[in-house]
Coordinates of C-alpha atoms in Angstrom, one line a residue:
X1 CA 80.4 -109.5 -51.5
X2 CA 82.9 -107.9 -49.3
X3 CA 84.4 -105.1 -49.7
X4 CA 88.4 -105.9 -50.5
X5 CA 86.3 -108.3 -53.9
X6 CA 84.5 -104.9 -54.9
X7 CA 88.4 -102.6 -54.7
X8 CA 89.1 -105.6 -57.5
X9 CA 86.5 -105.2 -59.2
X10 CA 87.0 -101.4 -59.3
X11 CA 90.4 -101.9 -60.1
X12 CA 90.3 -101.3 -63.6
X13 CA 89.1 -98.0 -63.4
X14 CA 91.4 -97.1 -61.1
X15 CA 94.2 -97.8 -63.5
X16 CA 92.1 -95.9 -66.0
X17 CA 91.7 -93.2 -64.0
X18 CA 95.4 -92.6 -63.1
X19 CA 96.4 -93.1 -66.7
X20 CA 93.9 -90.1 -67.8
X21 CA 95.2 -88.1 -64.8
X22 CA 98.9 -88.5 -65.9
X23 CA 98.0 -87.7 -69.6
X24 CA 95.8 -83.9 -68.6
X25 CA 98.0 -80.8 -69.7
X26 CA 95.9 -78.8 -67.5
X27 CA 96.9 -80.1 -63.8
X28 CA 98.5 -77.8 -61.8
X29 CA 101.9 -78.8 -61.3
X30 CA 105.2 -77.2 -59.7
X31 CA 108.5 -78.1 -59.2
X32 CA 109.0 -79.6 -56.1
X33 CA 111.5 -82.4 -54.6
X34 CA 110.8 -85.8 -54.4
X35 CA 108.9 -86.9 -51.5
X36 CA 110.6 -88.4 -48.4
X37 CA 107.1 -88.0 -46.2
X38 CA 103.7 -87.2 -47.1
X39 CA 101.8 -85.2 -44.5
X40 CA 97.8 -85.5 -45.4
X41 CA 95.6 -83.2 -43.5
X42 CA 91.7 -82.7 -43.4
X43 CA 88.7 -83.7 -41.6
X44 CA 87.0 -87.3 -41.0
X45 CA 86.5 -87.4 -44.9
X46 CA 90.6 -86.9 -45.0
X47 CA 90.8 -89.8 -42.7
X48 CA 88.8 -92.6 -44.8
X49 CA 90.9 -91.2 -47.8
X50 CA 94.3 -91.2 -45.6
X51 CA 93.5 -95.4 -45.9
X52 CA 94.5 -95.9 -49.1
X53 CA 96.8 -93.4 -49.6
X54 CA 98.8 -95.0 -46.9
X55 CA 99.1 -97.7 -48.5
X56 CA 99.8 -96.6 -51.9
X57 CA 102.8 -94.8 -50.6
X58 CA 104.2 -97.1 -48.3
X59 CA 104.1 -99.6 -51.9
X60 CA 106.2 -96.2 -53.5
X61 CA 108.7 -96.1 -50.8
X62 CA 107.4 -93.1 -49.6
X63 CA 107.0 -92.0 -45.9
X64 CA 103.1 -91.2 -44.5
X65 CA 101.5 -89.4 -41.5
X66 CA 98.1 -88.8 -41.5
X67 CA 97.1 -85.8 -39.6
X68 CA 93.4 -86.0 -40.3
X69 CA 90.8 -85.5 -37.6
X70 CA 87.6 -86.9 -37.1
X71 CA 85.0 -84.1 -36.1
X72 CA 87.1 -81.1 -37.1
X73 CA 91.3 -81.1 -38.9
X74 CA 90.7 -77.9 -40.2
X75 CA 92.6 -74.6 -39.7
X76 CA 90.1 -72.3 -39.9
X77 CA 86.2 -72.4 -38.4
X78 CA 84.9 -74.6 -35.6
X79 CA 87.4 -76.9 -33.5
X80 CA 90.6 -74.6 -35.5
X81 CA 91.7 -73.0 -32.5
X82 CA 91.9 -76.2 -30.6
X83 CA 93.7 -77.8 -34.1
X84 CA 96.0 -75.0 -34.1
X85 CA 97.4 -75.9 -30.2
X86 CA 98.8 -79.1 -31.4
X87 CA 99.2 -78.9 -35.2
X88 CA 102.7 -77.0 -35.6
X89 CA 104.4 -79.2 -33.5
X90 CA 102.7 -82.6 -35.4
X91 CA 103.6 -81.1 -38.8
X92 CA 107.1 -80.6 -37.4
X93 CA 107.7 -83.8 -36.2
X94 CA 106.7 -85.9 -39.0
X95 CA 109.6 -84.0 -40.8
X96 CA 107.5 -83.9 -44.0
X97 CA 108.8 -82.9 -47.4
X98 CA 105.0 -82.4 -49.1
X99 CA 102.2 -81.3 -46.5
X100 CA 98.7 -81.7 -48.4
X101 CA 95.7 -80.3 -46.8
X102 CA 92.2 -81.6 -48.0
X103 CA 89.8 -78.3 -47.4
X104 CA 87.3 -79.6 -45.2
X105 CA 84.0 -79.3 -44.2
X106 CA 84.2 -77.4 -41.9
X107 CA 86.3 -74.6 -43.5
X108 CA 83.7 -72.1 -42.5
X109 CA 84.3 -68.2 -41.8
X110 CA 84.6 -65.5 -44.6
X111 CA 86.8 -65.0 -46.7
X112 CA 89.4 -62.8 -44.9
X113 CA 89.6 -65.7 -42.1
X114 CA 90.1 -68.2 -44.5
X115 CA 92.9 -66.6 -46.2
X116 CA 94.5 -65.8 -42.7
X117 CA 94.1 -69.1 -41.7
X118 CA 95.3 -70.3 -45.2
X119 CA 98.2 -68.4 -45.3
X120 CA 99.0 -69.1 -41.5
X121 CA 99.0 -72.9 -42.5
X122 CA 101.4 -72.2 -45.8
X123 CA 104.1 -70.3 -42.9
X124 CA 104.0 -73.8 -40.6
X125 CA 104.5 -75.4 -43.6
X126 CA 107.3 -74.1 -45.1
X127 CA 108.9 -73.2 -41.9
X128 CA 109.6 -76.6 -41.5
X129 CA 111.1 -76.8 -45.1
X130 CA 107.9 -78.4 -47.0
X131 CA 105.7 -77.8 -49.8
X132 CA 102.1 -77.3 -49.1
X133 CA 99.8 -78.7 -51.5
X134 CA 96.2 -78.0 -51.1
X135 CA 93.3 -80.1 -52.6
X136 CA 89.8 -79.4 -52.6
X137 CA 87.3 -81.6 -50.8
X138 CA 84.5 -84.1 -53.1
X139 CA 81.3 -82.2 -52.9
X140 CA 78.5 -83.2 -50.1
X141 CA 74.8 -83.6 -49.5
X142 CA 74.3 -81.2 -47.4
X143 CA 72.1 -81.8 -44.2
X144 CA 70.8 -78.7 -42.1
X145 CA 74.2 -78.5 -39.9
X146 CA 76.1 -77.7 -43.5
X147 CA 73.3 -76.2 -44.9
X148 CA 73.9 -72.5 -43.8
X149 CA 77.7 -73.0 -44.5
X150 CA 77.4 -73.8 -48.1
X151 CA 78.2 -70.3 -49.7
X152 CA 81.6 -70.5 -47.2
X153 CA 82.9 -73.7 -48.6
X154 CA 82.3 -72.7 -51.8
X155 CA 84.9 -69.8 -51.6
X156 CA 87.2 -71.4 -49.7
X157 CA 88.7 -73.0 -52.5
X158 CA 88.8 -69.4 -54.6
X159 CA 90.8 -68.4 -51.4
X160 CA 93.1 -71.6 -51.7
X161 CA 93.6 -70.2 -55.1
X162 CA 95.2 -67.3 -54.1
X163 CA 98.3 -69.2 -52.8
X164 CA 99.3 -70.3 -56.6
X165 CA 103.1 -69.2 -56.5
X166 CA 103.6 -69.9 -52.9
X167 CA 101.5 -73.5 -52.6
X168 CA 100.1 -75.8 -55.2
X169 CA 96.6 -76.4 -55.7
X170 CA 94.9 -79.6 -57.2
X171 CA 91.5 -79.5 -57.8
X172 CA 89.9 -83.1 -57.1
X173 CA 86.9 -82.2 -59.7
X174 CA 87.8 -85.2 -62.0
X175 CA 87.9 -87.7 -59.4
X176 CA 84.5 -86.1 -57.7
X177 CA 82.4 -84.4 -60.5
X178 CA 80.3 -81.0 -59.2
X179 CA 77.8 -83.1 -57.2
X180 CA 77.6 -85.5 -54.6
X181 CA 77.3 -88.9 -56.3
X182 CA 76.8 -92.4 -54.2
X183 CA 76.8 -94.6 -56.8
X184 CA 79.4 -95.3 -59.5
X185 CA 80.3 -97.8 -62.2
X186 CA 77.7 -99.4 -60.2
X187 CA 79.4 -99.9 -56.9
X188 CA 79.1 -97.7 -53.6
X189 CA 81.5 -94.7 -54.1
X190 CA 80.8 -92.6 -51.5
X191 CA 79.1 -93.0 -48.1
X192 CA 75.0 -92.9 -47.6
X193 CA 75.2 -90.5 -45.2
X194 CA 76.3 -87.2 -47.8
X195 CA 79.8 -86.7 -46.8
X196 CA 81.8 -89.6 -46.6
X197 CA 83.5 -91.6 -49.3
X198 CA 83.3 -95.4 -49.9
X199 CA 86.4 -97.8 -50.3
X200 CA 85.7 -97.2 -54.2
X201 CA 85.9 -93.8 -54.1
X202 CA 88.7 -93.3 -51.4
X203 CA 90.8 -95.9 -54.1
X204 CA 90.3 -93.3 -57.1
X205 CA 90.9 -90.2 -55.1
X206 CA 94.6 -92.1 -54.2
X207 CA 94.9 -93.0 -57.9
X208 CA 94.2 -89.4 -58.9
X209 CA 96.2 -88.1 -56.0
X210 CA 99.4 -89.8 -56.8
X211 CA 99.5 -89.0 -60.3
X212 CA 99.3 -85.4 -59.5
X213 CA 101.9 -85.7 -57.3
X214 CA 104.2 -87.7 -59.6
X215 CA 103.6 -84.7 -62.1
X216 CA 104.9 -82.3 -59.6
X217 CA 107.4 -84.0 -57.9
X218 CA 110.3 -85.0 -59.9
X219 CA 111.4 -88.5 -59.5
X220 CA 108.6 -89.1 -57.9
X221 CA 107.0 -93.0 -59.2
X222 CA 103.7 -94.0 -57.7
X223 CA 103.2 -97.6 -56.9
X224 CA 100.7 -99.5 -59.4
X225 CA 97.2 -99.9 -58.2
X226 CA 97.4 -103.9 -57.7
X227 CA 100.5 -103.0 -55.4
X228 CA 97.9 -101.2 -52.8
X229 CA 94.3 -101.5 -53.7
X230 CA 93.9 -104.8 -52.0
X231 CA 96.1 -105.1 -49.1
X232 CA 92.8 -104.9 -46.7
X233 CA 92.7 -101.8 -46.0
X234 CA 89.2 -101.0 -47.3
X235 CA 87.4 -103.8 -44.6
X236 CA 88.9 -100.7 -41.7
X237 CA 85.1 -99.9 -39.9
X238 CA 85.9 -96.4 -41.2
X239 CA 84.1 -97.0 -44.4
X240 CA 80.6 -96.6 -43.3
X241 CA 77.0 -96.4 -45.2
X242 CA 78.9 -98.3 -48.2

């Protein structure tokens, strides 16, 4: 069965799933203009996720970069120093209205860095006239290179918290649960390897994703599901361990 028959299959939820996001009181929202370009930002999970998403605004009318870097995209920990040589100058090209950064995993350091580095991120931003939305990342199964780093991911997104006022913060909990889960609804969801996601759950993290942004951006309309979940991106060899 390939994988574009399995987003079809899915493709109930995902309509489920962005109906129940659009109906929760309790999503952070703000009041922000209507989206012109998307920047996404984040790490190799970012970039499976960016697949979708990509689609699902191009069908909204809605301009997309993807920033996301395999092996690193973060702006703070390993590999941020080098990120930070080239990342002003890509955010402020793309001309972006909304800039969302996925917190990766390798958002390591404590927590003084990680507000420096959060904060340094929100001044880019907005110097180039953007919102920044931040999102947390869908928890992994840690292996013994994130082992030691678990306690540092975990308050990284208490420290993305501290930007409420300034930057908007969406916690991806409902699309992810507390725990690393592979399977769901019976299908592959996330990647074998612990860190990855799965076409399935790439398609429900866009789902979630734009409904949280059509409740903070006014005028904002996402494209229906059947408008992007098939259009092939989900056979891309990014999608590995699914």
């Amino acid at each position: 069965m390939t994988r574009t028959r399995l987003l079809a299959l899915g493709l109930t939820g995902l309509l489920l799933l962005t109906s129940a996001c659009a109906r929760n009181p309790d999503a952070t929202t703000a009041s922000m203009p209507k989206p012109s370009t998307v920047v996404f930002l984040g790490d190799s999970v970012a970039e499976g996720e960016s697949l979708p998403l990509a689609a699902a605004l191009k069908a909204s009318g809605t301009g997309f970069v993807s920033l996301a870097a395999d092996g690193g995209g973060n702006v703070v920990g390993p590999f941020a120093d080098e990120n930070w040589k080239k990342l002003p100058g890509e955010i402020a090209s793309a001309r972006p209205t909304v800039v969302v950064y996925q917190l990766t995993t390798y958002d390591w350091g404590s927590e003084a860095e990680q507000q420096a580095a959060y904060d340094r991120l929100l001044g880019t931003v907005t110097g180039t006239g953007a919102e920044l939305v931040f999102v947390t990342s869908p928890p992994i199964r840690p292996d013994d290179f994130y082992r030691p780093h678990l306690a540092e991911l975990a308050h990284a997104r208490a420290v993305a918290d501290t930007s409420q006022g300034r930057a908007v913060v969406f916690d991806a909990g409902a699309v992810w649960g507390g725990e690393y889960q592979q399977v769901r609804d019976g299908r592959p969801d996330r990647s074998a390897d612990g860190i990855h996601t799965c076409p399935q759950g790439a398609a429900r993290f866009t789902a979630w994703l734009l409904a949280q942004l059509a409740k903070a951006l006014p005028g904002f309309t996402p494209a229906p599901a059947p408008e992007w979940a098939n259009t092939g991106w989900s056979a891309d060899q990014h999608f590995q361990g699914c």
